[in-house]
PDB file of C-alpha atoms in Angstrom:
ATOM      1  CA  UNK A   1      11.317  25.314  46.438  1.00  0.00           C
ATOM      2  CA  UNK A   2      14.286  26.950  44.734  1.00  0.00           C
ATOM      3  CA  UNK A   3      15.237  25.576  41.362  1.00  0.00           C
ATOM      4  CA  UNK A   4      18.926  24.859  40.944  1.00  0.00           C
ATOM      5  CA  UNK A   5      20.989  24.509  37.785  1.00  0.00           C
ATOM      6  CA  UNK A   6      23.670  21.866  37.373  1.00  0.00           C
ATOM      7  CA  UNK A   7      25.977  20.678  34.633  1.00  0.00           C
ATOM      8  CA  UNK A   8      27.883  17.456  34.211  1.00  0.00           C
ATOM      9  CA  UNK A   9      31.537  17.959  33.268  1.00  0.00           C
ATOM     10  CA  UNK A  10      31.916  19.198  29.676  1.00  0.00           C
ATOM     11  CA  UNK A  11      34.724  16.652  29.146  1.00  0.00           C
ATOM     12  CA  UNK A  12      32.083  13.934  29.102  1.00  0.00           C
ATOM     13  CA  UNK A  13      30.749  15.289  25.808  1.00  0.00           C
ATOM     14  CA  UNK A  14      33.755  14.050  23.827  1.00  0.00           C
ATOM     15  CA  UNK A  15      32.788  10.500  24.803  1.00  0.00           C
ATOM     16  CA  UNK A  16      29.192  10.954  23.782  1.00  0.00           C
ATOM     17  CA  UNK A  17      28.013  12.929  20.743  1.00  0.00           C
ATOM     18  CA  UNK A  18      29.723  15.657  18.756  1.00  0.00           C
ATOM     19  CA  UNK A  19      27.980  18.887  17.801  1.00  0.00           C
ATOM     20  CA  UNK A  20      27.348  17.538  14.279  1.00  0.00           C
ATOM     21  CA  UNK A  21      25.673  14.442  15.712  1.00  0.00           C
ATOM     22  CA  UNK A  22      28.516  12.036  14.894  1.00  0.00           C
ATOM     23  CA  UNK A  23      29.907   9.578  17.413  1.00  0.00           C
ATOM     24  CA  UNK A  24      33.596  10.029  18.308  1.00  0.00           C
ATOM     25  CA  UNK A  25      35.924   7.019  18.654  1.00  0.00           C
ATOM     26  CA  UNK A  26      35.986   5.458  22.078  1.00  0.00           C
ATOM     27  CA  UNK A  27      39.077   3.554  23.193  1.00  0.00           C
ATOM     28  CA  UNK A  28      37.837   2.432  26.580  1.00  0.00           C
ATOM     29  CA  UNK A  29      34.913   2.878  28.938  1.00  0.00           C
ATOM     30  CA  UNK A  30      36.649   1.348  31.924  1.00  0.00           C
ATOM     31  CA  UNK A  31      36.491   2.655  35.456  1.00  0.00           C
ATOM     32  CA  UNK A  32      39.528   4.861  34.928  1.00  0.00           C
ATOM     33  CA  UNK A  33      37.876   6.873  32.168  1.00  0.00           C
ATOM     34  CA  UNK A  34      34.607   7.059  34.075  1.00  0.00           C
ATOM     35  CA  UNK A  35      36.407   8.411  37.123  1.00  0.00           C
ATOM     36  CA  UNK A  36      38.304  10.949  35.036  1.00  0.00           C
ATOM     37  CA  UNK A  37      35.248  12.196  33.149  1.00  0.00           C
ATOM     38  CA  UNK A  38      32.900  12.568  36.108  1.00  0.00           C
ATOM     39  CA  UNK A  39      33.987  15.163  38.692  1.00  0.00           C
ATOM     40  CA  UNK A  40      34.406  13.888  42.216  1.00  0.00           C
ATOM     41  CA  UNK A  41      31.500  16.009  43.450  1.00  0.00           C
ATOM     42  CA  UNK A  42      29.124  14.008  41.235  1.00  0.00           C
ATOM     43  CA  UNK A  43      30.408  10.649  42.445  1.00  0.00           C
ATOM     44  CA  UNK A  44      28.972  11.624  45.818  1.00  0.00           C
ATOM     45  CA  UNK A  45      25.601  10.963  44.217  1.00  0.00           C
ATOM     46  CA  UNK A  46      26.408   7.271  43.969  1.00  0.00           C
ATOM     47  CA  UNK A  47      27.403   7.120  47.605  1.00  0.00           C
ATOM     48  CA  UNK A  48      24.296   9.087  48.569  1.00  0.00           C
ATOM     49  CA  UNK A  49      22.095   6.670  46.630  1.00  0.00           C
ATOM     50  CA  UNK A  50      23.624   3.627  48.302  1.00  0.00           C
ATOM     51  CA  UNK A  51      23.136   5.209  51.708  1.00  0.00           C
ATOM     52  CA  UNK A  52      19.619   6.399  50.880  1.00  0.00           C
ATOM     53  CA  UNK A  53      20.524  10.089  50.497  1.00  0.00           C
ATOM     54  CA  UNK A  54      18.496  12.362  48.228  1.00  0.00           C
ATOM     55  CA  UNK A  55      19.148  15.290  45.941  1.00  0.00           C
ATOM     56  CA  UNK A  56      18.043  18.521  47.605  1.00  0.00           C
ATOM     57  CA  UNK A  57      15.495  20.395  45.543  1.00  0.00           C
ATOM     58  CA  UNK A  58      14.789  19.923  41.824  1.00  0.00           C
ATOM     59  CA  UNK A  59      17.839  20.475  39.639  1.00  0.00           C
ATOM     60  CA  UNK A  60      18.539  20.227  35.938  1.00  0.00           C
ATOM     61  CA  UNK A  61      21.605  18.415  34.636  1.00  0.00           C
ATOM     62  CA  UNK A  62      22.914  18.476  31.087  1.00  0.00           C
ATOM     63  CA  UNK A  63      24.606  15.487  29.505  1.00  0.00           C
ATOM     64  CA  UNK A  64      25.289  14.630  25.877  1.00  0.00           C
ATOM     65  CA  UNK A  65      23.449  17.723  24.702  1.00  0.00           C
ATOM     66  CA  UNK A  66      20.254  16.770  26.590  1.00  0.00           C
ATOM     67  CA  UNK A  67      18.809  18.257  29.749  1.00  0.00           C
ATOM     68  CA  UNK A  68      17.269  16.199  32.548  1.00  0.00           C
ATOM     69  CA  UNK A  69      15.122  17.163  35.499  1.00  0.00           C
ATOM     70  CA  UNK A  70      16.476  15.476  38.638  1.00  0.00           C
ATOM     71  CA  UNK A  71      14.913  15.202  42.084  1.00  0.00           C
ATOM     72  CA  UNK A  72      16.477  12.005  43.468  1.00  0.00           C
ATOM     73  CA  UNK A  73      19.965  10.587  43.820  1.00  0.00           C
ATOM     74  CA  UNK A  74      18.849   7.530  41.847  1.00  0.00           C
ATOM     75  CA  UNK A  75      18.108   9.738  38.822  1.00  0.00           C
ATOM     76  CA  UNK A  76      21.476  11.430  39.117  1.00  0.00           C
ATOM     77  CA  UNK A  77      23.101   8.013  39.382  1.00  0.00           C
ATOM     78  CA  UNK A  78      21.461   7.011  36.082  1.00  0.00           C
ATOM     79  CA  UNK A  79      23.113   9.978  34.359  1.00  0.00           C
ATOM     80  CA  UNK A  80      26.497   9.326  35.940  1.00  0.00           C
ATOM     81  CA  UNK A  81      26.281   5.626  35.077  1.00  0.00           C
ATOM     82  CA  UNK A  82      25.440   6.456  31.453  1.00  0.00           C
ATOM     83  CA  UNK A  83      29.089   7.379  30.844  1.00  0.00           C
ATOM     84  CA  UNK A  84      29.914   3.687  31.336  1.00  0.00           C
ATOM     85  CA  UNK A  85      27.348   2.743  28.670  1.00  0.00           C
ATOM     86  CA  UNK A  86      28.712   5.001  25.958  1.00  0.00           C
ATOM     87  CA  UNK A  87      29.978   2.079  23.872  1.00  0.00           C
ATOM     88  CA  UNK A  88      26.617   0.333  24.081  1.00  0.00           C
ATOM     89  CA  UNK A  89      24.715   3.503  23.220  1.00  0.00           C
ATOM     90  CA  UNK A  90      27.100   4.238  20.361  1.00  0.00           C
ATOM     91  CA  UNK A  91      26.323   0.832  18.854  1.00  0.00           C
ATOM     92  CA  UNK A  92      22.598   1.589  19.005  1.00  0.00           C
ATOM     93  CA  UNK A  93      23.008   4.987  17.355  1.00  0.00           C
ATOM     94  CA  UNK A  94      25.323   3.644  14.653  1.00  0.00           C
ATOM     95  CA  UNK A  95      22.858   0.851  13.828  1.00  0.00           C
ATOM     96  CA  UNK A  96      20.140   3.337  12.872  1.00  0.00           C
ATOM     97  CA  UNK A  97      19.461   4.425   9.303  1.00  0.00           C
ATOM     98  CA  UNK A  98      17.501   7.315   7.861  1.00  0.00           C
ATOM     99  CA  UNK A  99      13.774   6.582   8.133  1.00  0.00           C
ATOM    100  CA  UNK A 100      14.149   3.963  10.877  1.00  0.00           C
ATOM    101  CA  UNK A 101      11.750   3.477  13.792  1.00  0.00           C
ATOM    102  CA  UNK A 102      13.524   2.924  17.116  1.00  0.00           C
ATOM    103  CA  UNK A 103      11.727   1.369  20.104  1.00  0.00           C
ATOM    104  CA  UNK A 104      13.123   1.981  23.598  1.00  0.00           C
ATOM    105  CA  UNK A 105      11.451  -0.669  25.773  1.00  0.00           C
ATOM    106  CA  UNK A 106      12.065   0.133  29.418  1.00  0.00           C
ATOM    107  CA  UNK A 107      13.004   3.760  28.797  1.00  0.00           C
ATOM    108  CA  UNK A 108      13.114   4.822  32.477  1.00  0.00           C
ATOM    109  CA  UNK A 109      13.748   8.591  32.630  1.00  0.00           C
ATOM    110  CA  UNK A 110      14.720   8.753  28.957  1.00  0.00           C
ATOM    111  CA  UNK A 111      18.520   8.683  28.796  1.00  0.00           C
ATOM    112  CA  UNK A 112      18.703   6.395  25.748  1.00  0.00           C
ATOM    113  CA  UNK A 113      15.641   7.793  23.946  1.00  0.00           C
ATOM    114  CA  UNK A 114      16.820  11.383  24.279  1.00  0.00           C
ATOM    115  CA  UNK A 115      20.395  10.501  23.322  1.00  0.00           C
ATOM    116  CA  UNK A 116      19.259   8.708  20.170  1.00  0.00           C
ATOM    117  CA  UNK A 117      16.981  11.572  19.189  1.00  0.00           C
ATOM    118  CA  UNK A 118      19.691  14.144  19.875  1.00  0.00           C
ATOM    119  CA  UNK A 119      22.133  12.225  17.681  1.00  0.00           C
ATOM    120  CA  UNK A 120      19.792  11.332  14.797  1.00  0.00           C
ATOM    121  CA  UNK A 121      17.135  14.032  14.934  1.00  0.00           C
ATOM    122  CA  UNK A 122      14.296  13.796  12.432  1.00  0.00           C
ATOM    123  CA  UNK A 123      16.063  10.987  10.556  1.00  0.00           C
ATOM    124  CA  UNK A 124      14.747   8.492  13.114  1.00  0.00           C
ATOM    125  CA  UNK A 125      11.368   8.067  14.813  1.00  0.00           C
ATOM    126  CA  UNK A 126      11.808   7.325  18.525  1.00  0.00           C
ATOM    127  CA  UNK A 127       9.112   5.484  20.493  1.00  0.00           C
ATOM    128  CA  UNK A 128       9.604   4.990  24.246  1.00  0.00           C
ATOM    129  CA  UNK A 129       7.829   2.613  26.639  1.00  0.00           C
ATOM    130  CA  UNK A 130       7.932   2.967  30.438  1.00  0.00           C
ATOM    131  CA  UNK A 131       5.304   1.441  32.759  1.00  0.00           C
ATOM    132  CA  UNK A 132       6.612   2.798  36.077  1.00  0.00           C
ATOM    133  CA  UNK A 133       4.209   5.692  36.848  1.00  0.00           C
ATOM    134  CA  UNK A 134       6.816   8.043  38.325  1.00  0.00           C
ATOM    135  CA  UNK A 135       9.465   7.250  35.721  1.00  0.00           C
ATOM    136  CA  UNK A 136       6.889   7.702  32.935  1.00  0.00           C
ATOM    137  CA  UNK A 137       5.992  11.151  34.247  1.00  0.00           C
ATOM    138  CA  UNK A 138       9.659  12.149  34.467  1.00  0.00           C
ATOM    139  CA  UNK A 139      10.290  10.732  30.977  1.00  0.00           C
ATOM    140  CA  UNK A 140       7.536  12.972  29.611  1.00  0.00           C
ATOM    141  CA  UNK A 141       9.008  15.949  31.468  1.00  0.00           C
ATOM    142  CA  UNK A 142      12.481  15.319  30.056  1.00  0.00           C
ATOM    143  CA  UNK A 143      11.139  14.952  26.521  1.00  0.00           C
ATOM    144  CA  UNK A 144       9.271  18.260  26.871  1.00  0.00           C
ATOM    145  CA  UNK A 145      12.283  19.920  28.510  1.00  0.00           C
ATOM    146  CA  UNK A 146      14.333  19.183  25.388  1.00  0.00           C
ATOM    147  CA  UNK A 147      11.535  19.988  22.942  1.00  0.00           C
ATOM    148  CA  UNK A 148      11.926  16.623  21.230  1.00  0.00           C
ATOM    149  CA  UNK A 149       9.408  14.748  19.098  1.00  0.00           C
ATOM    150  CA  UNK A 150       9.351  11.383  20.900  1.00  0.00           C
ATOM    151  CA  UNK A 151       6.270   9.165  21.282  1.00  0.00           C
ATOM    152  CA  UNK A 152       5.963   8.069  24.917  1.00  0.00           C
ATOM    153  CA  UNK A 153       3.747   5.216  26.135  1.00  0.00           C
ATOM    154  CA  UNK A 154       3.148   4.521  29.828  1.00  0.00           C
ATOM    155  CA  UNK A 155       2.705   0.777  29.332  1.00  0.00           C
ATOM    156  CA  UNK A 156       4.678  -2.448  29.606  1.00  0.00           C
ATOM    157  CA  UNK A 157       5.192  -4.795  26.683  1.00  0.00           C
ATOM    158  CA  UNK A 158       4.401  -8.430  27.451  1.00  0.00           C
ATOM    159  CA  UNK A 159       2.989 -11.658  26.056  1.00  0.00           C
ATOM    160  CA  UNK A 160      -0.700 -10.779  26.481  1.00  0.00           C
ATOM    161  CA  UNK A 161      -2.952  -7.799  27.099  1.00  0.00           C
ATOM    162  CA  UNK A 162      -4.034  -7.081  30.652  1.00  0.00           C
ATOM    163  CA  UNK A 163      -2.727  -5.723  33.943  1.00  0.00           C
ATOM    164  CA  UNK A 164       0.216  -6.772  36.096  1.00  0.00           C
ATOM    165  CA  UNK A 165       1.692  -5.597  39.378  1.00  0.00           C
ATOM    166  CA  UNK A 166       5.007  -3.813  38.925  1.00  0.00           C
ATOM    167  CA  UNK A 167       7.301  -3.690  41.933  1.00  0.00           C
ATOM    168  CA  UNK A 168       8.911  -0.261  42.061  1.00  0.00           C
ATOM    169  CA  UNK A 169      10.375   2.311  44.406  1.00  0.00           C
ATOM    170  CA  UNK A 170       9.547   5.028  41.899  1.00  0.00           C
ATOM    171  CA  UNK A 171      12.164   7.667  41.091  1.00  0.00           C
ATOM    172  CA  UNK A 172      14.040   6.763  44.275  1.00  0.00           C
ATOM    173  CA  UNK A 173      14.816   3.280  42.892  1.00  0.00           C
ATOM    174  CA  UNK A 174      16.624   1.833  39.899  1.00  0.00           C
ATOM    175  CA  UNK A 175      15.175  -1.571  39.015  1.00  0.00           C
ATOM    176  CA  UNK A 176      11.368  -1.827  38.778  1.00  0.00           C
ATOM    177  CA  UNK A 177      10.425  -5.440  38.148  1.00  0.00           C
ATOM    178  CA  UNK A 178       7.549  -7.893  37.727  1.00  0.00           C
ATOM    179  CA  UNK A 179       9.409 -10.622  39.599  1.00  0.00           C
ATOM    180  CA  UNK A 180       7.361 -12.243  42.403  1.00  0.00           C
ATOM    181  CA  UNK A 181      10.231 -11.962  44.873  1.00  0.00           C
ATOM    182  CA  UNK A 182      10.019  -8.138  44.869  1.00  0.00           C
ATOM    183  CA  UNK A 183       9.627  -6.821  48.403  1.00  0.00           C
ATOM    184  CA  UNK A 184       8.234  -3.332  48.386  1.00  0.00           C
ATOM    185  CA  UNK A 185       5.504  -1.153  46.858  1.00  0.00           C
ATOM    186  CA  UNK A 186       3.653  -2.438  43.811  1.00  0.00           C
ATOM    187  CA  UNK A 187       1.586  -0.634  41.200  1.00  0.00           C
ATOM    188  CA  UNK A 188      -0.871  -2.135  38.745  1.00  0.00           C
ATOM    189  CA  UNK A 189       0.185  -1.259  35.199  1.00  0.00           C
ATOM    190  CA  UNK A 190      -1.232  -1.940  31.758  1.00  0.00           C
ATOM    191  CA  UNK A 191       0.510  -4.593  29.654  1.00  0.00           C
ATOM    192  CA  UNK A 192       0.116  -5.142  25.899  1.00  0.00           C
ATOM    193  CA  UNK A 193       1.738  -7.487  23.428  1.00  0.00           C
ATOM    194  CA  UNK A 194       3.654  -5.750  20.671  1.00  0.00           C
ATOM    195  CA  UNK A 195       2.067  -7.991  18.037  1.00  0.00           C
ATOM    196  CA  UNK A 196      -1.421  -6.892  19.143  1.00  0.00           C
ATOM    197  CA  UNK A 197      -0.501  -3.193  19.098  1.00  0.00           C
ATOM    198  CA  UNK A 198       0.904  -3.532  15.592  1.00  0.00           C
ATOM    199  CA  UNK A 199      -2.061  -5.590  14.393  1.00  0.00           C
ATOM    200  CA  UNK A 200      -4.482  -2.944  15.680  1.00  0.00           C
ATOM    201  CA  UNK A 201      -2.543  -0.165  13.982  1.00  0.00           C
ATOM    202  CA  UNK A 202      -1.506   1.504  17.233  1.00  0.00           C
ATOM    203  CA  UNK A 203       2.199   1.144  16.446  1.00  0.00           C
ATOM    204  CA  UNK A 204       4.253   0.808  13.305  1.00  0.00           C
ATOM    205  CA  UNK A 205       6.925  -1.855  12.946  1.00  0.00           C
ATOM    206  CA  UNK A 206      10.279  -1.057  14.593  1.00  0.00           C
ATOM    207  CA  UNK A 207      13.587  -1.455  12.778  1.00  0.00           C
ATOM    208  CA  UNK A 208      15.752  -1.372  15.910  1.00  0.00           C
ATOM    209  CA  UNK A 209      14.838  -2.066  19.536  1.00  0.00           C
ATOM    210  CA  UNK A 210      16.519  -1.622  22.895  1.00  0.00           C
ATOM    211  CA  UNK A 211      15.070  -3.823  25.647  1.00  0.00           C
ATOM    212  CA  UNK A 212      15.892  -3.225  29.317  1.00  0.00           C
ATOM    213  CA  UNK A 213      13.089  -4.774  31.365  1.00  0.00           C
ATOM    214  CA  UNK A 214      14.711  -6.234  34.481  1.00  0.00           C
ATOM    215  CA  UNK A 215      14.063  -9.930  33.884  1.00  0.00           C
ATOM    216  CA  UNK A 216      10.900  -9.679  31.763  1.00  0.00           C
ATOM    217  CA  UNK A 217      12.764 -10.198  28.475  1.00  0.00           C
ATOM    218  CA  UNK A 218      11.120 -13.560  27.667  1.00  0.00           C
ATOM    219  CA  UNK A 219       7.666 -12.061  28.255  1.00  0.00           C
ATOM    220  CA  UNK A 220       8.411  -9.256  25.784  1.00  0.00           C
ATOM    221  CA  UNK A 221       9.711 -11.681  23.146  1.00  0.00           C
ATOM    222  CA  UNK A 222       6.701 -13.979  23.468  1.00  0.00           C
ATOM    223  CA  UNK A 223       4.505 -10.983  22.691  1.00  0.00           C
ATOM    224  CA  UNK A 224       6.404 -10.154  19.494  1.00  0.00           C
ATOM    225  CA  UNK A 225       6.586 -13.574  17.820  1.00  0.00           C
ATOM    226  CA  UNK A 226       4.766 -12.250  14.774  1.00  0.00           C
ATOM    227  CA  UNK A 227       7.227  -9.376  14.376  1.00  0.00           C
ATOM    228  CA  UNK A 228      10.179 -11.750  14.658  1.00  0.00           C
ATOM    229  CA  UNK A 229       8.652 -14.239  12.209  1.00  0.00           C
ATOM    230  CA  UNK A 230       8.104 -11.494   9.645  1.00  0.00           C
ATOM    231  CA  UNK A 231      11.817 -10.606   9.740  1.00  0.00           C
ATOM    232  CA  UNK A 232      10.976  -6.898   9.840  1.00  0.00           C
ATOM    233  CA  UNK A 233      13.109  -6.183  12.912  1.00  0.00           C
ATOM    234  CA  UNK A 234      16.729  -5.600  11.909  1.00  0.00           C
ATOM    235  CA  UNK A 235      18.488  -5.376  15.291  1.00  0.00           C
ATOM    236  CA  UNK A 236      17.692  -5.867  18.986  1.00  0.00           C
ATOM    237  CA  UNK A 237      19.859  -4.609  21.845  1.00  0.00           C
ATOM    238  CA  UNK A 238      19.149  -6.278  25.187  1.00  0.00           C
ATOM    239  CA  UNK A 239      20.397  -5.516  28.686  1.00  0.00           C
ATOM    240  CA  UNK A 240      20.323  -8.768  30.643  1.00  0.00           C
ATOM    241  CA  UNK A 241      20.086  -8.755  34.436  1.00  0.00           C
ATOM    242  CA  UNK A 242      20.882 -12.356  35.328  1.00  0.00           C
ATOM    243  CA  UNK A 243      19.772 -11.935  38.940  1.00  0.00           C
ATOM    244  CA  UNK A 244      16.246 -11.122  37.734  1.00  0.00           C
ATOM    245  CA  UNK A 245      15.848 -13.915  35.200  1.00  0.00           C
ATOM    246  CA  UNK A 246      13.327 -16.712  36.001  1.00  0.00           C
TER     247      UNK A 246
END
């Protein structure tokens, strides 16, 4: 299969990360700016995803100084949608200090992990967690593609150690979830509590966390009660999906 090269509009860079790693001011991330930054040809990816269309052949897209391997319209949609999360991502990056440990819980294909590492470099240790088997594999590929030093764990964080069934459509989907109402393929994945991993010396304590776990937020927090009680965690950024909450 022929490998294709792609590039997201260079104008998007000014809303992301400068060459020196600093974050430029952002006045608005409304639909108007998103539409102006992303070329019309890339918006077709959103329409293709909704209609079930796929990217033809593996391609590589560059965004925010990072390269991503893409084989599905859902992956391309994640990159296009990231422009609308610039303000959120900027807050994460600005919260980090030299020597910090950053945990990306629910890293998917790596957009936030790679962006943080690209912006902060060796000043920050990045640790990514992604239990979806296909997304985990692509996350590892994207980390290697950019030659970045990021620790990647193919596990879910929860309130106890064991296995759970994760509902997922793989790279063709967007929202893998543990919710019982999921209708579709399921994969058994390993789940560990963060407190247990820290107690056993597997992980060091994070300073900043991003949590995007499609309704499993409470499960993650129950498994990190010790960390919260110790007041070692400085900031937590959470993406809430109200439709997936219990």
